[in-house]
Short mmCIF file of C-alpha atoms in Angstrom, two decimals:
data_model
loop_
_atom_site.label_atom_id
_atom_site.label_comp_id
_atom_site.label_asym_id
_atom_site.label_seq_id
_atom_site.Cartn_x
_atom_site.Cartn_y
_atom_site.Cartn_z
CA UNK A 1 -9.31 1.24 38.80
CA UNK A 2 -8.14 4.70 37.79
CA UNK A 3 -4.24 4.39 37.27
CA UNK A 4 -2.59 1.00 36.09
CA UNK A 5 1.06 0.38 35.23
CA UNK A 6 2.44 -2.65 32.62
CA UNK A 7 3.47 -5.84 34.45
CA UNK A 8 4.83 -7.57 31.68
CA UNK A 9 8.12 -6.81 29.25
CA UNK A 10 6.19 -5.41 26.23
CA UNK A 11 2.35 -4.67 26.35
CA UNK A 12 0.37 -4.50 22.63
CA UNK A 13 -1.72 -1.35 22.57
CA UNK A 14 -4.77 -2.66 20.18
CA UNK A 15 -7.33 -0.25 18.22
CA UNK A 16 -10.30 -2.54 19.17
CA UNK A 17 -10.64 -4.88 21.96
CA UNK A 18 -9.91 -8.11 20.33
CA UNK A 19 -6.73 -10.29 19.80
CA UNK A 20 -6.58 -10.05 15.84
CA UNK A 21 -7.55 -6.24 16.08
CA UNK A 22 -4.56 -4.10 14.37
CA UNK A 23 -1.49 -2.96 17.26
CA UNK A 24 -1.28 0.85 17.16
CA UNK A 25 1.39 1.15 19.84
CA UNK A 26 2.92 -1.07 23.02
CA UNK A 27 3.54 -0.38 26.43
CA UNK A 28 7.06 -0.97 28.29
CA UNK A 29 7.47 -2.84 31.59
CA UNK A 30 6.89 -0.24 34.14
CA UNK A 31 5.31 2.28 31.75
CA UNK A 32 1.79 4.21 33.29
CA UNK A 33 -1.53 4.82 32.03
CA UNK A 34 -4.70 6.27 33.34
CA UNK A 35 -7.95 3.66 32.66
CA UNK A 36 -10.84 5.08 30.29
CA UNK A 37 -12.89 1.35 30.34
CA UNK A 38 -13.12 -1.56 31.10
CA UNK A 39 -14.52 -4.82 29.96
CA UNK A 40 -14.17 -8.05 30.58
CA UNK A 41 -10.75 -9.42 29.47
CA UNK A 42 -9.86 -5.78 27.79
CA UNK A 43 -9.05 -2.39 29.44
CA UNK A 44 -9.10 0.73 27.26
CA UNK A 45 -6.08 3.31 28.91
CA UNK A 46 -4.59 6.69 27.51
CA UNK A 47 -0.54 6.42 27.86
CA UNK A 48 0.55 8.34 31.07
CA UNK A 49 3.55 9.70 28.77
CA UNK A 50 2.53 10.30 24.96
CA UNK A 51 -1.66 10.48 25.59
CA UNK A 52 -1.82 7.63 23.03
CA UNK A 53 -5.06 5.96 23.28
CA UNK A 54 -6.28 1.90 22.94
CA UNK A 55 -6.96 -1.57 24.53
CA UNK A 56 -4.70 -3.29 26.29
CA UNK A 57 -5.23 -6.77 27.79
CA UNK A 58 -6.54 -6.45 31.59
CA UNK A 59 -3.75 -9.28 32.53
CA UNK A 60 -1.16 -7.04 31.39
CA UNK A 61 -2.27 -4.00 33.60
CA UNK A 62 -1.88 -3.78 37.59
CA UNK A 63 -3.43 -0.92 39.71
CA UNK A 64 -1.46 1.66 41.35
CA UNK A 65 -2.33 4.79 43.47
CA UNK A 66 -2.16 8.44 42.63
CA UNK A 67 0.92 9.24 44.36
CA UNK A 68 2.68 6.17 42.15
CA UNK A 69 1.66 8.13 38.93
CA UNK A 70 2.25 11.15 39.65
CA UNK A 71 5.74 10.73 40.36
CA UNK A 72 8.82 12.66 37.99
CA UNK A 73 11.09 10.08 38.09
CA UNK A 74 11.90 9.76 34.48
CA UNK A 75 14.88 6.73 34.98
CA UNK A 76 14.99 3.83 32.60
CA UNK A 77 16.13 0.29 32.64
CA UNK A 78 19.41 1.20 30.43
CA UNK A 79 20.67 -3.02 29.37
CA UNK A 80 19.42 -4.13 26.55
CA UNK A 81 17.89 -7.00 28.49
CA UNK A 82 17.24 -6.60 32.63
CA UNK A 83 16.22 -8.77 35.08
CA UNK A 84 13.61 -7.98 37.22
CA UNK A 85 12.06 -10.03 40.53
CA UNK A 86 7.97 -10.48 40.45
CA UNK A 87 7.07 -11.78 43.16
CA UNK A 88 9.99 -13.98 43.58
CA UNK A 89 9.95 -14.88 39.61
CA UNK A 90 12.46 -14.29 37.25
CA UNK A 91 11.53 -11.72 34.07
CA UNK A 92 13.84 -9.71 31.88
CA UNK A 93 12.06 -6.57 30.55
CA UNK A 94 13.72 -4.48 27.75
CA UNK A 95 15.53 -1.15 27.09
CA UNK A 96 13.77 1.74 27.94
CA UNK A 97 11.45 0.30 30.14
CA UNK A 98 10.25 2.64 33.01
CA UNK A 99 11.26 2.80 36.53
CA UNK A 100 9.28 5.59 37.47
CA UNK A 101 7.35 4.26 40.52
CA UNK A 102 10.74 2.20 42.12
CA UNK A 103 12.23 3.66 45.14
CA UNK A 104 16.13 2.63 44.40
CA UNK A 105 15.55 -0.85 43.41
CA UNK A 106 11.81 -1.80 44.44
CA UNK A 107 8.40 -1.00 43.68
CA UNK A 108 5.25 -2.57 44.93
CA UNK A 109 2.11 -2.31 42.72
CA UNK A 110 -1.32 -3.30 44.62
CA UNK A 111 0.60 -6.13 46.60
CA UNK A 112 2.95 -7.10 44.00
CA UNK A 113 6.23 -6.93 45.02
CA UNK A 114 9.12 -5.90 42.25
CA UNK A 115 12.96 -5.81 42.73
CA UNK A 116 14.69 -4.52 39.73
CA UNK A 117 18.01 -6.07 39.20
CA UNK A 118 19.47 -4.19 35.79
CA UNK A 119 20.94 -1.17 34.83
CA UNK A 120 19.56 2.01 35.04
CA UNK A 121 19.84 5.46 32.95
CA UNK A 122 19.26 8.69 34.13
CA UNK A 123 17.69 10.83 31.38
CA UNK A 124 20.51 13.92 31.08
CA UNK A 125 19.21 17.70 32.22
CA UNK A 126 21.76 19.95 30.28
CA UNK A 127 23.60 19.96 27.03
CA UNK A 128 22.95 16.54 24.41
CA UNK A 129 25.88 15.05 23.34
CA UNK A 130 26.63 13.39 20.12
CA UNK A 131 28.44 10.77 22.06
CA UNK A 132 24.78 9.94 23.72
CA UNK A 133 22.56 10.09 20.65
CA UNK A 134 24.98 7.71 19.24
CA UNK A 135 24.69 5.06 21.97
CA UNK A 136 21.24 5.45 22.31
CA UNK A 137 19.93 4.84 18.70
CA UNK A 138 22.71 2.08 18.50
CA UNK A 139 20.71 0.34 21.17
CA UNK A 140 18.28 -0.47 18.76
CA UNK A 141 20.17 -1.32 15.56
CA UNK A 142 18.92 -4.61 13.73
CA UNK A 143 15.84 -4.64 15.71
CA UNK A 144 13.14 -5.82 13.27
CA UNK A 145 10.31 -3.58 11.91
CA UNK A 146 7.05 -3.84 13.44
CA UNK A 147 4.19 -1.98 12.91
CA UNK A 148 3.00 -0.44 16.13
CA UNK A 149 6.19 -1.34 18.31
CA UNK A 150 8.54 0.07 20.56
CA UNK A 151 10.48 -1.81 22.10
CA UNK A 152 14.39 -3.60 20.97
CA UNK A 153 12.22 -6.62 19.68
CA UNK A 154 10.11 -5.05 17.31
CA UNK A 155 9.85 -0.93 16.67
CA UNK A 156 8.38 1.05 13.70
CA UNK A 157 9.89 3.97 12.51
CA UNK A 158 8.37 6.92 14.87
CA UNK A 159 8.42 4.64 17.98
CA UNK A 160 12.20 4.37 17.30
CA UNK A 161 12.46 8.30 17.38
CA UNK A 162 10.50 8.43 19.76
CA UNK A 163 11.97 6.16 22.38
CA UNK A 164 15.89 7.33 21.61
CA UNK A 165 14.98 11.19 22.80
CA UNK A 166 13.03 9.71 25.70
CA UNK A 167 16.50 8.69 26.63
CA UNK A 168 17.26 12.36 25.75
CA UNK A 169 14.45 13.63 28.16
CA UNK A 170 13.18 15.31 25.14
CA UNK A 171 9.47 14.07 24.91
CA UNK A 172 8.36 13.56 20.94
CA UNK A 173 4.62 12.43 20.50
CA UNK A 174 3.88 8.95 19.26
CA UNK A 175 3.42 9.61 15.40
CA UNK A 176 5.31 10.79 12.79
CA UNK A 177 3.14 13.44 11.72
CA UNK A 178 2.88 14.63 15.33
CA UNK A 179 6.47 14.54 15.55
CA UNK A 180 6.88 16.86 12.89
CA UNK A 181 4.74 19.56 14.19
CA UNK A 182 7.14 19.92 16.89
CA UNK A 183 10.63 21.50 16.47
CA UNK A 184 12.50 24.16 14.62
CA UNK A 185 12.91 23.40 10.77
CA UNK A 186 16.62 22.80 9.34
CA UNK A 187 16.27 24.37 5.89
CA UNK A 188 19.08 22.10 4.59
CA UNK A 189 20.55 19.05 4.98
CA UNK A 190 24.46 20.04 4.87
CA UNK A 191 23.06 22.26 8.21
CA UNK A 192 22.08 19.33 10.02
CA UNK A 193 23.04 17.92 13.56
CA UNK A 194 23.68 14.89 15.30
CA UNK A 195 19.82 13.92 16.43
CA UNK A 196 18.14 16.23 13.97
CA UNK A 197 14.80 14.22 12.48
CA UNK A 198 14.27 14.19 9.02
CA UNK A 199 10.47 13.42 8.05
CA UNK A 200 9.89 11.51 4.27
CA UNK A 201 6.43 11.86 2.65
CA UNK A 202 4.64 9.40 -0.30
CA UNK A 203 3.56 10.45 -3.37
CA UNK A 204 0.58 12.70 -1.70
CA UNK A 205 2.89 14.26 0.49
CA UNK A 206 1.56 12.99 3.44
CA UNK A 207 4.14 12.35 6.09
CA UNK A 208 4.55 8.21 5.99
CA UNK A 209 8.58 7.92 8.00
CA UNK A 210 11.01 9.53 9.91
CA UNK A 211 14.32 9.00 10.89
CA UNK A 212 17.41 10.25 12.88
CA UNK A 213 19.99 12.29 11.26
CA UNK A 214 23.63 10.98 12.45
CA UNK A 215 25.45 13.15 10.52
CA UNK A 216 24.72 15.40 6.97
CA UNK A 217 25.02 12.20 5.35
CA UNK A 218 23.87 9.42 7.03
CA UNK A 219 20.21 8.56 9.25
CA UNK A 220 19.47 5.69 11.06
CA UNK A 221 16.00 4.27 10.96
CA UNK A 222 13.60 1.65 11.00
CA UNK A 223 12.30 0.40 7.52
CA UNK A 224 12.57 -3.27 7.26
CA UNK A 225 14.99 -3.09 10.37
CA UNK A 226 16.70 -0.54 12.02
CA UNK A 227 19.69 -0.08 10.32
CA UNK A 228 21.93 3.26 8.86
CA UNK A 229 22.18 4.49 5.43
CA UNK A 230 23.12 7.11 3.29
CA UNK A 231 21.04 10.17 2.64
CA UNK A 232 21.22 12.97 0.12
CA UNK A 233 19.23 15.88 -0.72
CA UNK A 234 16.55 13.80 -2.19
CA UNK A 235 15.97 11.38 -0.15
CA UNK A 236 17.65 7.59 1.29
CA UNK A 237 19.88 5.84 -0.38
CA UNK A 238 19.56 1.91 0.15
CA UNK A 239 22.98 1.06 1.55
CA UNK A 240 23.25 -2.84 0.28
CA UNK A 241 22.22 -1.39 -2.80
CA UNK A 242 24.03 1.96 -3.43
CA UNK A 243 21.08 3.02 -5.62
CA UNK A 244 17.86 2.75 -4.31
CA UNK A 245 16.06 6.14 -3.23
CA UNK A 246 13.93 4.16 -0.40
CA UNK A 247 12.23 7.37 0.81
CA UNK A 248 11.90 11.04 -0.34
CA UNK A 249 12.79 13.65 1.89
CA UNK A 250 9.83 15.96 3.26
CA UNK A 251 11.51 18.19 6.18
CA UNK A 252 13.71 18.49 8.58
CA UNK A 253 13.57 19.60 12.26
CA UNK A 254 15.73 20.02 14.98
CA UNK A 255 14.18 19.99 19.09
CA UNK A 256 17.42 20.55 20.60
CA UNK A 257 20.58 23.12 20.49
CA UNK A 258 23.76 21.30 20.20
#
C-alpha cells in the first residue's frame, strides 16, 4: 500500500504505535496520506495535506490509487454533521471532512463504495470575507479542548486555526510554532483584521497558543473550549471573569489581504 485515505469520521494520529501512546494530530473522513510502514495492527502515514507524521490504526486506513491522491479537489463536507453511505451503512462524518477523491456525490476506495449525502463547501479563490471567517470559526464554537484534535468534537488550539483557513483555502501547517513562521507580522493590535492570528508565548517565550483575531478586540480560540474573549495589548482577558490575563501576547501575523 502506498496511498490510503480515512474511512472513519475522525482518525487519532498517535506518536508510537500503541493505543495509550500520546495523540499528536487526527485525520478527517476522507482526508489522504501517503504510507511510510506498516505493522501489524498499526500503519505509520505522513498527512497528504500538512506532512504531519504518526501511526494510525490500519482499520482506519483504506487503499487508494495514485490518480485518487493526486487529485485538486479541495471541497469539504460543510454541515456540522453529514451523512455518508459505506457500503450501504449509515455514518455521519464531521465538518471539514474531505471530499477530495468523490466525483459529485461518490467515491469508491479499493471496492468500497461511498455516497456522500451532506453539504458541501467550496473553498473560495478570490477576496476573504469577514462574513466567511465569521461562519467558519463559529462552526466550531463550544467544541471541547483536546489535545491533538481537529475535528468539531474535540480540537486544540492550532488545529482550530488550522482547519478554519482550510475553509479559507489558505493552507497553515499543523503547529503553532509552524504557523507563526508563516505570514506577514501586524506590528499592533489596533491594526488588526478579521482572520489575523495572534500567537501567545509562556514564560520562556516559546510559542505555547494561537488564536483568531475577530476584531482589534476580541479572538476566538480553543483553551478549555473554543469560545471568544476579549484581548488587549497584553494578552486575553478571561471573559466569565473580566480579569484574568489567560495568555500573553507574543505576535501577530496576517496570511491574507483583506
Amino acid at each position: 500500500m502506498q496511498y490510503a485515505v480515512c474511512c472513519v469520521p475522525v482518525s487519532p494520529i498517535k506518536k508510537e504505535p500503541f493505543h495509550n501512546a500520546e495523540m499528536i494530530s487526527q485525520q478527517l473522513f476522507g482526508e489522504q496520506c501517503t504510507v511510510l510502514e506498516m505493522i501489524p495492527g498499526w500503519i505509520k502515514i505522513r498527512c497528504k495535506y500538512d506532512n504531519y507524521e504518526g501511526w494510525s490504526q490500519s482499520g482506519h486506513l483504506v487503499e487508494i490509487d495514485e490518480d485518487q491522491f493526486a487529485n485538486t479537489n479541495k471541497k469539504l463536507a460543510s454541515g456540522w454533521i453529514n451523512e455518508v453511505s459505506y457500503n450501504g451503512e449509515k455514518m455521519f462524518v464531521p465538518f471539514g471532512s474531505s471530499l477530495a477523491t468523490f466525483k459529485k456525490d461518490n467515491a469508491v476506495w479499493n471496492s468500497n463504495l461511498i455516497n456522500y449525502k451532506g453539504k458541501k463547501y467550496n473553498p473560495p479563490g478570490g477576496k476573504i470575507n469577514k462574513k466567511n471567517i465569521k461562519w467558519i470559526s463559529g462552526k466550531y464554537l463550544n467544541t471541547s479542548y483536546l489535545w491533538g484534535g481537529k475535528s468539531v468534537f474535540g480540537i486544540d488550539c492550532s488545529g482550530f486555526t488550522q482547519s478554519v483557513y482550510k475553509f479559507l483555502n489558505i493552507y497553515l501547517p499543523r503547529d503553532s510554532w509552524q504557523q507563526a513562521e508563516l505570514g506577514d507580522t501586524v506590528d499592533h493590535l489596533h491594526g488588526t483584521n478579521c482572520g489575523d492570528l495572534c500567537f501567545f508565548e509562556n514564560e520562556e517565550g516559546r510559542i505555547t497558543h494561537v488564536g483568531l483575531l475577530l476584531n482589534n478586540h476580541t479572538i476566538i480560540h480553543s483553551s478549555g473550549k473554543v469560545r471568544i474573549d476579549k484581548i488587549d495589548n497584553v494578552g486575553i482577558i478571561n471573559s466569565d471573569t473580566g480579569q484574568q490575563r489567560t495568555h500573553k501576547i507574543k505576535l501577530i501575523k496576517r496570511y491574507f489581504s483583506g
